[in-house]
Amino acid sequence: MKFYAILLLALMASGATASARALTFEQTWQKVLQQHPLVSAANNRLAAADFKRAKAGLRPNPRLIFEAENLYGSGEYERAGQAETAVMAEQTFERGGKRAARSRLSEQQLAGQQLESRRQLRLLRQEVRRQFNRVLLAQERLQLTQTQQQLASQNTQTVARLHEAGAATSDDLARARLQLQSTELELTRMRQQRLNASQQLAALWGDMYHTDVIEAEGPLLFINEPLTINQALAPLDSGIDQKIAEQHIRAQQAEVNLEKANAKVDVTVAAGVRRFSASDEYAFTVGASVPLQIFNNNQAGINGAYAQMRAAQQDADYVKRQVSAQVLAAFRRWQQADQALTTLEADILPAAENVLSATRKAYERGSYSYLQVLDAQDSLLRAQRQRLDLRADAADAMTLLERYIEPLDPIAALSATTIAQPEATP
């Protein structure tokens, strides 16, 4: 047990210099937000939706019409002096509240785009957390392999000393040296895995050619408080996915209102001045036009919008079921991993360490063979690796739960827009 304590202190001392430049998760998240293209894309989509909202509130443009009649013909119209010219201005007046309906729809679409951008950033945060955890796990695996390498080196020295005294065989010495070589190769592999994890994390903030090892600082199991099923499911009713589904319903309702407004015919009014070239006289003209709803009264558009709204309501029910199932599965994974970790750390690991310590002492006294020492070491190593696997499983479950249930502060990198007020769904 003293050996592990000494080794742990040595590892902490060797990492003291690196910890000065270590990255926490929140620091990593801010670096990603500053440079990730998804943030810029989200802001551009919000800007596009905002411009669309501004466009929806505009009236139809007036039209300027120039007409020339009787320019050329036969008889008395062979002379250009018989021409009649008119200059008119034409304006379409929308009926049925079309402009207001377009504005409400565009506001709902803008609100939906803002929620979708927030969901995309939550997914990005989940990926950053996952890659950050990979770096933390790579650090823990490297430390475990360093412990095994130190233990193998100590075993080799012990067997060599016993071999010189005639108390150990040449086969024991060969096994000890082979174990040391194997752990050194494993140490090289763990260092490469740590570098790979660092490079993948750095790629998230745009450093595609990162060549240094990143020192990550912070707890792997970042949710400290134990959760109940009710605590895990309660936030889902107001979660981002549910908000998006409900916002889609409101947008479809606004689409229904717009289609109803489009069923109302518009009136186009024209007014202008006509000049008679033959007499050099002028006259004012006015006119109006209204389309006749003989073949199309937009009933199909209204029915289609209602069908889309019903589909949006059903999608919202499906989203709630799907998210609840994912959260429950993640909660059970975390719960099972936590229970297994408790048993492993409280009972199995201490027992395996005690067995290894007793076996080593018995081997030095000549009571056990070196194969028994290796077997005890393998048992301890399996328990230690199982602990890392359980921690990785628990951390992955926490990462998924964080996306759904952890409150996320407003992100300064995301453009602020005004969310439309909810409308009552008929």
XYZ file of N, CA and C in Angstrom, residues 153-169 172-173 176-177 360-361 363-365:
78
model
N 8.733 -2.884 -12.893
C 10.158 -2.595 -12.671
C 10.589 -3.050 -11.284
N 9.737 -2.810 -10.294
C 10.056 -3.256 -8.940
C 10.100 -4.784 -8.864
N 9.171 -5.447 -9.570
C 9.189 -6.906 -9.588
C 10.470 -7.442 -10.218
N 10.877 -6.807 -11.314
C 12.097 -7.259 -11.994
C 13.310 -7.134 -11.074
N 13.406 -6.031 -10.344
C 14.527 -5.857 -9.412
C 14.494 -6.898 -8.297
N 13.273 -7.183 -7.790
C 13.141 -8.166 -6.715
C 13.525 -9.560 -7.194
N 13.029 -9.954 -8.382
C 13.339 -11.288 -8.912
C 14.824 -11.397 -9.250
N 15.401 -10.327 -9.781
C 16.835 -10.360 -10.093
C 17.659 -10.542 -8.822
N 17.259 -9.871 -7.754
C 17.983 -10.028 -6.492
C 17.841 -11.447 -5.947
N 16.627 -11.989 -6.022
C 16.424 -13.356 -5.552
C 17.143 -14.370 -6.442
N 17.210 -14.065 -7.752
C 17.910 -14.973 -8.674
C 19.388 -15.024 -8.362
N 19.972 -13.876 -8.040
C 21.386 -13.855 -7.665
C 21.636 -14.624 -6.383
N 20.630 -14.618 -5.490
C 20.780 -15.354 -4.232
C 20.396 -16.816 -4.380
N 19.960 -17.222 -5.591
C 19.579 -18.610 -5.812
C 18.178 -18.941 -5.353
N 17.374 -17.931 -5.022
C 16.028 -18.178 -4.518
C 14.970 -18.014 -5.606
N 15.362 -17.680 -6.838
C 14.422 -17.547 -7.953
C 15.036 -18.191 -9.183
N 14.197 -18.750 -10.018
C 14.668 -19.441 -11.207
C 14.898 -18.457 -12.351
N 11.615 -17.355 -13.823
C 10.975 -16.240 -13.117
C 11.544 -14.909 -13.571
N 12.871 -14.856 -13.719
C 13.510 -13.621 -14.152
C 13.076 -13.261 -15.568
N 9.590 -11.841 -15.440
C 9.582 -10.488 -14.903
C 10.029 -9.474 -15.950
N 11.092 -9.830 -16.699
C 11.574 -8.909 -17.737
C 10.552 -8.782 -18.866
N 3.232 -11.150 -2.804
C 4.618 -10.710 -3.012
C 5.494 -11.070 -1.805
N 4.960 -10.828 -0.616
C 5.744 -11.160 0.574
C 5.981 -12.667 0.682
N 6.096 -14.737 -1.832
C 7.064 -15.110 -2.866
C 8.494 -14.811 -2.411
N 8.699 -13.670 -1.778
C 10.036 -13.324 -1.302
C 10.502 -14.284 -0.210
N 9.537 -14.860 0.536
C 9.905 -15.865 1.541
C 10.077 -17.242 0.923
